[in-house]
Amino acid sequence: AGGAVDPVDFLKQPQTILRVTSWIFSIVVFGSIVNECYVNRDSQDPELLCIFNQNESACSYGIAVGIIAFFGCIFFFVVDLYFQQISSVKDRKRVVLLDLGFSGFLSFLWFVAFCFLANQWQRTTMSKGISQGADAARAAIAFSFFSIITWVALAVKALQRYRLGTDMSLFATEQFAADAGAPYPGYPTGSGIESTETYQSPPFAETLDANPKGYQVPAY
């Protein structure tokens, strides 16, 4: 805890790469929907309709999930950056569990988004206006699917971090917390054979004297 973070090593971590990739995918999804997935039914109708079977819910859902993933990636990117600065064991566990829960939740949302958008796109009747935004619609569907993979991978990485934490290799600090109720750490298990080098002599053994000063053994 409290160690300096090497930016190069941090950016090379698989979790950081997955986080940045998920962030880019979210931009592609909601950016494609916002910019090109609202089209006119025909040249004479100025009203903009969602390209996915004219279902406003499909576009709104894709945009919402993309924005949630966008800000979620930024938040957890910062958390990962300052994770080594967190000295509290409990706070580290909470962060990892939050990451695990959020990544699993986003995986589910992206799965629903992919199924929803793909289903509505199959039901869409092609027209001149819709064909202009067809590439953007396909991109939104494709990157929704890719986002499922990256967020599942993030959930797996968070689960691995939590399991490492239960082995005290992640959540351990350099010094034990000054907690009166905390149990004292146990001794390591030995081979069962006593060694004179391992154990010290009993307490006060060096101060014992067979004939203490001021006392004489009476003669009988």
PDB file of C-alpha atoms in Angstrom:
ATOM      1  CA  ALA A   1       0.000   0.000   0.000  1.00  0.00           C
ATOM      2  CA  GLY A   2       1.191   3.470  -0.801  1.00  0.00           C
ATOM      3  CA  GLY A   3       3.629   2.356  -3.500  1.00  0.00           C
ATOM      4  CA  ALA A   4       4.233   4.440  -6.595  1.00  0.00           C
ATOM      5  CA  VAL A   5       2.474   3.389  -9.783  1.00  0.00           C
ATOM      6  CA  ASP A   6       4.506   2.944 -12.955  1.00  0.00           C
ATOM      7  CA  PRO A   7       2.369   4.353 -15.805  1.00  0.00           C
ATOM      8  CA  VAL A   8       3.921   2.056 -18.405  1.00  0.00           C
ATOM      9  CA  ASP A   9       3.337  -1.096 -16.361  1.00  0.00           C
ATOM     10  CA  PHE A  10      -0.160   0.104 -15.491  1.00  0.00           C
ATOM     11  CA  LEU A  11      -1.098   0.577 -19.139  1.00  0.00           C
ATOM     12  CA  LYS A  12       0.282  -2.853 -20.012  1.00  0.00           C
ATOM     13  CA  GLN A  13      -1.925  -4.629 -17.489  1.00  0.00           C
ATOM     14  CA  PRO A  14      -4.655  -6.789 -19.106  1.00  0.00           C
ATOM     15  CA  GLN A  15      -7.300  -5.177 -16.932  1.00  0.00           C
ATOM     16  CA  THR A  16      -6.321  -1.688 -18.105  1.00  0.00           C
ATOM     17  CA  ILE A  17      -6.324  -2.780 -21.753  1.00  0.00           C
ATOM     18  CA  LEU A  18      -9.785  -4.318 -21.355  1.00  0.00           C
ATOM     19  CA  ARG A  19     -11.033  -1.175 -19.618  1.00  0.00           C
ATOM     20  CA  VAL A  20      -9.833   1.116 -22.411  1.00  0.00           C
ATOM     21  CA  THR A  21     -11.189  -1.252 -25.069  1.00  0.00           C
ATOM     22  CA  SER A  22     -14.617  -1.328 -23.408  1.00  0.00           C
ATOM     23  CA  TRP A  23     -14.543   2.463 -23.214  1.00  0.00           C
ATOM     24  CA  ILE A  24     -13.888   2.727 -26.968  1.00  0.00           C
ATOM     25  CA  PHE A  25     -16.630   0.194 -27.755  1.00  0.00           C
ATOM     26  CA  SER A  26     -19.151   2.192 -25.720  1.00  0.00           C
ATOM     27  CA  ILE A  27     -18.296   5.336 -27.682  1.00  0.00           C
ATOM     28  CA  VAL A  28     -18.810   3.490 -30.968  1.00  0.00           C
ATOM     29  CA  VAL A  29     -22.209   2.152 -29.900  1.00  0.00           C
ATOM     30  CA  PHE A  30     -23.876   5.257 -28.547  1.00  0.00           C
ATOM     31  CA  GLY A  31     -22.062   7.521 -31.017  1.00  0.00           C
ATOM     32  CA  SER A  32     -23.311   5.508 -33.988  1.00  0.00           C
ATOM     33  CA  ILE A  33     -26.884   5.504 -32.705  1.00  0.00           C
ATOM     34  CA  VAL A  34     -26.966   9.197 -31.865  1.00  0.00           C
ATOM     35  CA  ASN A  35     -25.351  10.404 -35.079  1.00  0.00           C
ATOM     36  CA  GLU A  36     -26.722   8.111 -37.790  1.00  0.00           C
ATOM     37  CA  CYS A  37     -29.478   5.882 -36.451  1.00  0.00           C
ATOM     38  CA  TYR A  38     -32.192   8.540 -36.497  1.00  0.00           C
ATOM     39  CA  VAL A  39     -33.448   8.948 -40.055  1.00  0.00           C
ATOM     40  CA  ASN A  40     -36.388  10.419 -41.929  1.00  0.00           C
ATOM     41  CA  ARG A  41     -39.035   8.037 -43.147  1.00  0.00           C
ATOM     42  CA  ASP A  42     -38.964   9.813 -46.503  1.00  0.00           C
ATOM     43  CA  SER A  43     -37.784  13.105 -47.931  1.00  0.00           C
ATOM     44  CA  GLN A  44     -41.139  14.769 -47.315  1.00  0.00           C
ATOM     45  CA  ASP A  45     -41.385  13.779 -43.618  1.00  0.00           C
ATOM     46  CA  PRO A  46     -39.070  15.834 -41.354  1.00  0.00           C
ATOM     47  CA  GLU A  47     -39.702  13.619 -38.325  1.00  0.00           C
ATOM     48  CA  LEU A  48     -36.689  11.580 -37.240  1.00  0.00           C
ATOM     49  CA  LEU A  49     -37.361   7.941 -36.438  1.00  0.00           C
ATOM     50  CA  CYS A  50     -35.181   5.270 -34.895  1.00  0.00           C
ATOM     51  CA  ILE A  51     -33.644   3.117 -37.597  1.00  0.00           C
ATOM     52  CA  PHE A  52     -34.276  -0.068 -35.597  1.00  0.00           C
ATOM     53  CA  ASN A  53     -37.790  -0.871 -36.797  1.00  0.00           C
ATOM     54  CA  GLN A  54     -38.821   2.669 -35.826  1.00  0.00           C
ATOM     55  CA  ASN A  55     -38.650   1.523 -32.203  1.00  0.00           C
ATOM     56  CA  GLU A  56     -37.564   4.441 -30.063  1.00  0.00           C
ATOM     57  CA  SER A  57     -36.937   2.102 -27.130  1.00  0.00           C
ATOM     58  CA  ALA A  58     -34.203   0.277 -29.058  1.00  0.00           C
ATOM     59  CA  CYS A  59     -32.244   3.454 -29.748  1.00  0.00           C
ATOM     60  CA  SER A  60     -32.779   4.803 -26.250  1.00  0.00           C
ATOM     61  CA  TYR A  61     -31.637   1.583 -24.642  1.00  0.00           C
ATOM     62  CA  GLY A  62     -28.487   1.373 -26.761  1.00  0.00           C
ATOM     63  CA  ILE A  63     -27.597   4.980 -25.958  1.00  0.00           C
ATOM     64  CA  ALA A  64     -28.253   4.502 -22.238  1.00  0.00           C
ATOM     65  CA  VAL A  65     -26.103   1.381 -21.932  1.00  0.00           C
ATOM     66  CA  GLY A  66     -23.325   3.018 -23.931  1.00  0.00           C
ATOM     67  CA  ILE A  67     -23.278   6.082 -21.681  1.00  0.00           C
ATOM     68  CA  ILE A  68     -23.330   3.971 -18.502  1.00  0.00           C
ATOM     69  CA  ALA A  69     -20.415   1.901 -19.796  1.00  0.00           C
ATOM     70  CA  PHE A  70     -18.563   5.059 -20.870  1.00  0.00           C
ATOM     71  CA  PHE A  71     -18.616   6.665 -17.418  1.00  0.00           C
ATOM     72  CA  GLY A  72     -18.176   3.334 -15.669  1.00  0.00           C
ATOM     73  CA  CYS A  73     -14.929   2.708 -17.558  1.00  0.00           C
ATOM     74  CA  ILE A  74     -13.618   6.143 -16.612  1.00  0.00           C
ATOM     75  CA  PHE A  75     -14.506   5.660 -12.949  1.00  0.00           C
ATOM     76  CA  PHE A  76     -12.896   2.250 -12.601  1.00  0.00           C
ATOM     77  CA  PHE A  77      -9.876   3.335 -14.642  1.00  0.00           C
ATOM     78  CA  VAL A  78      -9.199   5.994 -11.999  1.00  0.00           C
ATOM     79  CA  VAL A  79      -9.889   3.481  -9.222  1.00  0.00           C
ATOM     80  CA  ASP A  80      -7.379   1.044 -10.738  1.00  0.00           C
ATOM     81  CA  LEU A  81      -4.829   3.833 -10.983  1.00  0.00           C
ATOM     82  CA  TYR A  82      -5.095   4.672  -7.281  1.00  0.00           C
ATOM     83  CA  PHE A  83      -5.786   1.154  -6.046  1.00  0.00           C
ATOM     84  CA  GLN A  84      -2.283   0.750  -4.599  1.00  0.00           C
ATOM     85  CA  GLN A  85      -2.806   3.919  -2.559  1.00  0.00           C
ATOM     86  CA  ILE A  86      -5.718   2.357  -0.667  1.00  0.00           C
ATOM     87  CA  SER A  87      -4.276   1.190   2.648  1.00  0.00           C
ATOM     88  CA  SER A  88      -7.464  -0.198   4.204  1.00  0.00           C
ATOM     89  CA  VAL A  89      -8.037  -3.911   3.645  1.00  0.00           C
ATOM     90  CA  LYS A  90     -11.811  -3.506   3.869  1.00  0.00           C
ATOM     91  CA  ASP A  91     -11.829  -0.660   1.358  1.00  0.00           C
ATOM     92  CA  ARG A  92      -9.830  -2.734  -1.118  1.00  0.00           C
ATOM     93  CA  LYS A  93     -12.286  -5.609  -0.818  1.00  0.00           C
ATOM     94  CA  ARG A  94     -15.215  -3.256  -1.350  1.00  0.00           C
ATOM     95  CA  VAL A  95     -13.587  -1.814  -4.475  1.00  0.00           C
ATOM     96  CA  VAL A  96     -12.932  -5.242  -5.972  1.00  0.00           C
ATOM     97  CA  LEU A  97     -16.447  -6.456  -5.170  1.00  0.00           C
ATOM     98  CA  LEU A  98     -17.907  -3.285  -6.695  1.00  0.00           C
ATOM     99  CA  ASP A  99     -15.839  -3.859  -9.831  1.00  0.00           C
ATOM    100  CA  LEU A 100     -16.997  -7.473  -9.990  1.00  0.00           C
ATOM    101  CA  GLY A 101     -20.658  -6.570  -9.578  1.00  0.00           C
ATOM    102  CA  PHE A 102     -20.560  -3.675 -12.034  1.00  0.00           C
ATOM    103  CA  SER A 103     -18.732  -5.693 -14.697  1.00  0.00           C
ATOM    104  CA  GLY A 104     -21.211  -8.545 -14.383  1.00  0.00           C
ATOM    105  CA  PHE A 105     -24.129  -6.132 -14.563  1.00  0.00           C
ATOM    106  CA  LEU A 106     -22.747  -4.415 -17.678  1.00  0.00           C
ATOM    107  CA  SER A 107     -22.186  -7.799 -19.298  1.00  0.00           C
ATOM    108  CA  PHE A 108     -25.869  -8.526 -18.852  1.00  0.00           C
ATOM    109  CA  LEU A 109     -26.924  -5.092 -20.145  1.00  0.00           C
ATOM    110  CA  TRP A 110     -24.789  -5.473 -23.249  1.00  0.00           C
ATOM    111  CA  PHE A 111     -26.189  -8.937 -23.880  1.00  0.00           C
ATOM    112  CA  VAL A 112     -29.722  -7.528 -23.749  1.00  0.00           C
ATOM    113  CA  ALA A 113     -28.681  -4.622 -25.977  1.00  0.00           C
ATOM    114  CA  PHE A 114     -27.198  -6.950 -28.576  1.00  0.00           C
ATOM    115  CA  CYS A 115     -30.278  -9.185 -28.658  1.00  0.00           C
ATOM    116  CA  PHE A 116     -32.674  -6.236 -28.682  1.00  0.00           C
ATOM    117  CA  LEU A 117     -30.927  -4.298 -31.444  1.00  0.00           C
ATOM    118  CA  ALA A 118     -30.331  -7.381 -33.598  1.00  0.00           C
ATOM    119  CA  ASN A 119     -33.959  -8.442 -33.289  1.00  0.00           C
ATOM    120  CA  GLN A 120     -35.292  -5.004 -34.194  1.00  0.00           C
ATOM    121  CA  TRP A 121     -32.870  -4.695 -37.098  1.00  0.00           C
ATOM    122  CA  GLN A 122     -34.105  -7.974 -38.567  1.00  0.00           C
ATOM    123  CA  ARG A 123     -37.657  -6.620 -38.483  1.00  0.00           C
ATOM    124  CA  THR A 124     -36.702  -3.330 -40.118  1.00  0.00           C
ATOM    125  CA  THR A 125     -38.087  -2.662 -43.578  1.00  0.00           C
ATOM    126  CA  MET A 126     -35.358  -1.234 -45.768  1.00  0.00           C
ATOM    127  CA  SER A 127     -35.928   2.106 -47.456  1.00  0.00           C
ATOM    128  CA  LYS A 128     -33.782   4.839 -48.916  1.00  0.00           C
ATOM    129  CA  GLY A 129     -33.489   6.708 -45.630  1.00  0.00           C
ATOM    130  CA  ILE A 130     -32.792   3.596 -43.600  1.00  0.00           C
ATOM    131  CA  SER A 131     -30.141   2.351 -46.019  1.00  0.00           C
ATOM    132  CA  GLN A 132     -28.130   5.510 -45.371  1.00  0.00           C
ATOM    133  CA  GLY A 133     -27.737   4.579 -41.710  1.00  0.00           C
ATOM    134  CA  ALA A 134     -27.471   0.831 -42.180  1.00  0.00           C
ATOM    135  CA  ASP A 135     -23.713   0.746 -41.586  1.00  0.00           C
ATOM    136  CA  ALA A 136     -24.072   2.613 -38.312  1.00  0.00           C
ATOM    137  CA  ALA A 137     -26.813   0.232 -37.182  1.00  0.00           C
ATOM    138  CA  ARG A 138     -24.656  -2.795 -37.969  1.00  0.00           C
ATOM    139  CA  ALA A 139     -21.718  -1.198 -36.148  1.00  0.00           C
ATOM    140  CA  ALA A 140     -23.845  -0.631 -33.053  1.00  0.00           C
ATOM    141  CA  ILE A 141     -24.949  -4.270 -33.089  1.00  0.00           C
ATOM    142  CA  ALA A 142     -21.434  -5.608 -33.688  1.00  0.00           C
ATOM    143  CA  PHE A 143     -19.780  -3.546 -30.969  1.00  0.00           C
ATOM    144  CA  SER A 144     -22.567  -4.421 -28.554  1.00  0.00           C
ATOM    145  CA  PHE A 145     -21.526  -8.032 -29.031  1.00  0.00           C
ATOM    146  CA  PHE A 146     -17.841  -7.175 -28.607  1.00  0.00           C
ATOM    147  CA  SER A 147     -18.696  -5.309 -25.409  1.00  0.00           C
ATOM    148  CA  ILE A 148     -20.187  -8.477 -23.941  1.00  0.00           C
ATOM    149  CA  ILE A 149     -16.822 -10.194 -24.338  1.00  0.00           C
ATOM    150  CA  THR A 150     -14.765  -7.368 -22.825  1.00  0.00           C
ATOM    151  CA  TRP A 151     -17.056  -6.873 -19.829  1.00  0.00           C
ATOM    152  CA  VAL A 152     -17.190 -10.606 -19.114  1.00  0.00           C
ATOM    153  CA  ALA A 153     -13.393 -10.592 -19.225  1.00  0.00           C
ATOM    154  CA  LEU A 154     -13.354  -7.669 -16.771  1.00  0.00           C
ATOM    155  CA  ALA A 155     -15.671  -9.576 -14.449  1.00  0.00           C
ATOM    156  CA  VAL A 156     -13.347 -12.590 -14.591  1.00  0.00           C
ATOM    157  CA  LYS A 157     -10.336 -10.386 -13.803  1.00  0.00           C
ATOM    158  CA  ALA A 158     -12.174  -8.854 -10.852  1.00  0.00           C
ATOM    159  CA  LEU A 159     -13.050 -12.338  -9.580  1.00  0.00           C
ATOM    160  CA  GLN A 160      -9.395 -13.351  -9.828  1.00  0.00           C
ATOM    161  CA  ARG A 161      -8.380 -10.261  -7.871  1.00  0.00           C
ATOM    162  CA  TYR A 162     -10.889 -11.083  -5.160  1.00  0.00           C
ATOM    163  CA  ARG A 163      -9.607 -14.646  -4.872  1.00  0.00           C
ATOM    164  CA  LEU A 164      -6.076 -13.318  -4.604  1.00  0.00           C
ATOM    165  CA  GLY A 165      -7.303 -11.017  -1.860  1.00  0.00           C
ATOM    166  CA  THR A 166      -8.672 -13.905   0.158  1.00  0.00           C
ATOM    167  CA  ASP A 167      -5.139 -15.364   0.077  1.00  0.00           C
ATOM    168  CA  MET A 168      -3.886 -12.058   1.554  1.00  0.00           C
ATOM    169  CA  SER A 169      -1.631 -11.441  -1.443  1.00  0.00           C
ATOM    170  CA  LEU A 170      -3.675  -8.475  -2.689  1.00  0.00           C
ATOM    171  CA  PHE A 171      -5.291  -6.915   0.374  1.00  0.00           C
ATOM    172  CA  ALA A 172      -2.338  -7.308   2.754  1.00  0.00           C
ATOM    173  CA  THR A 173      -0.527  -4.182   3.916  1.00  0.00           C
ATOM    174  CA  GLU A 174       3.051  -3.796   5.048  1.00  0.00           C
ATOM    175  CA  GLN A 175       2.044  -3.396   8.678  1.00  0.00           C
ATOM    176  CA  PHE A 176      -0.853  -4.872  10.558  1.00  0.00           C
ATOM    177  CA  ALA A 177      -3.606  -2.425  11.388  1.00  0.00           C
ATOM    178  CA  ALA A 178      -3.671  -1.256  14.969  1.00  0.00           C
ATOM    179  CA  ASP A 179      -6.954  -2.930  15.788  1.00  0.00           C
ATOM    180  CA  ALA A 180      -7.467  -4.144  19.328  1.00  0.00           C
ATOM    181  CA  GLY A 181      -9.958  -6.769  18.197  1.00  0.00           C
ATOM    182  CA  ALA A 182      -7.763  -8.151  15.416  1.00  0.00           C
ATOM    183  CA  PRO A 183      -6.424 -11.654  16.103  1.00  0.00           C
ATOM    184  CA  TYR A 184      -2.675 -12.105  16.443  1.00  0.00           C
ATOM    185  CA  PRO A 185      -1.132 -13.777  13.387  1.00  0.00           C
ATOM    186  CA  GLY A 186      -0.334 -17.439  13.902  1.00  0.00           C
ATOM    187  CA  TYR A 187       3.058 -19.072  13.711  1.00  0.00           C
ATOM    188  CA  PRO A 188       4.111 -20.895  10.556  1.00  0.00           C
ATOM    189  CA  THR A 189       3.693 -24.641  10.591  1.00  0.00           C
ATOM    190  CA  GLY A 190       6.969 -26.478  11.056  1.00  0.00           C
ATOM    191  CA  SER A 191       8.121 -30.002  10.359  1.00  0.00           C
ATOM    192  CA  GLY A 192       7.222 -31.222  13.845  1.00  0.00           C
ATOM    193  CA  ILE A 193      10.898 -31.604  14.905  1.00  0.00           C
ATOM    194  CA  GLU A 194      12.220 -29.227  17.506  1.00  0.00           C
ATOM    195  CA  SER A 195      15.371 -27.364  16.657  1.00  0.00           C
ATOM    196  CA  THR A 196      17.601 -25.496  19.065  1.00  0.00           C
ATOM    197  CA  GLU A 197      17.997 -22.765  16.458  1.00  0.00           C
ATOM    198  CA  THR A 198      14.269 -22.232  16.063  1.00  0.00           C
ATOM    199  CA  TYR A 199      13.149 -21.882  19.670  1.00  0.00           C
ATOM    200  CA  GLN A 200      14.643 -19.746  22.387  1.00  0.00           C
ATOM    201  CA  SER A 201      15.182 -20.867  25.932  1.00  0.00           C
ATOM    202  CA  PRO A 202      12.278 -20.486  28.364  1.00  0.00           C
ATOM    203  CA  PRO A 203      11.626 -17.063  29.856  1.00  0.00           C
ATOM    204  CA  PHE A 204      13.830 -16.055  32.766  1.00  0.00           C
ATOM    205  CA  ALA A 205      16.114 -19.068  32.221  1.00  0.00           C
ATOM    206  CA  GLU A 206      19.165 -16.846  31.979  1.00  0.00           C
ATOM    207  CA  THR A 207      18.392 -15.091  35.271  1.00  0.00           C
ATOM    208  CA  LEU A 208      17.992 -18.248  37.340  1.00  0.00           C
ATOM    209  CA  ASP A 209      20.704 -18.827  39.847  1.00  0.00           C
ATOM    210  CA  ALA A 210      21.157 -22.035  41.793  1.00  0.00           C
ATOM    211  CA  ASN A 211      22.407 -20.115  44.841  1.00  0.00           C
ATOM    212  CA  PRO A 212      20.732 -16.707  45.012  1.00  0.00           C
ATOM    213  CA  LYS A 213      22.638 -13.978  46.759  1.00  0.00           C
ATOM    214  CA  GLY A 214      21.850 -13.549  50.429  1.00  0.00           C
ATOM    215  CA  TYR A 215      20.659 -17.111  50.847  1.00  0.00           C
ATOM    216  CA  GLN A 216      22.724 -20.080  51.962  1.00  0.00           C
ATOM    217  CA  VAL A 217      21.784 -23.693  51.887  1.00  0.00           C
ATOM    218  CA  PRO A 218      21.511 -24.894  55.451  1.00  0.00           C
ATOM    219  CA  ALA A 219      23.772 -27.802  56.359  1.00  0.00           C
ATOM    220  CA  TYR A 220      22.115 -30.800  57.964  1.00  0.00           C
TER     221      TYR A 220
END
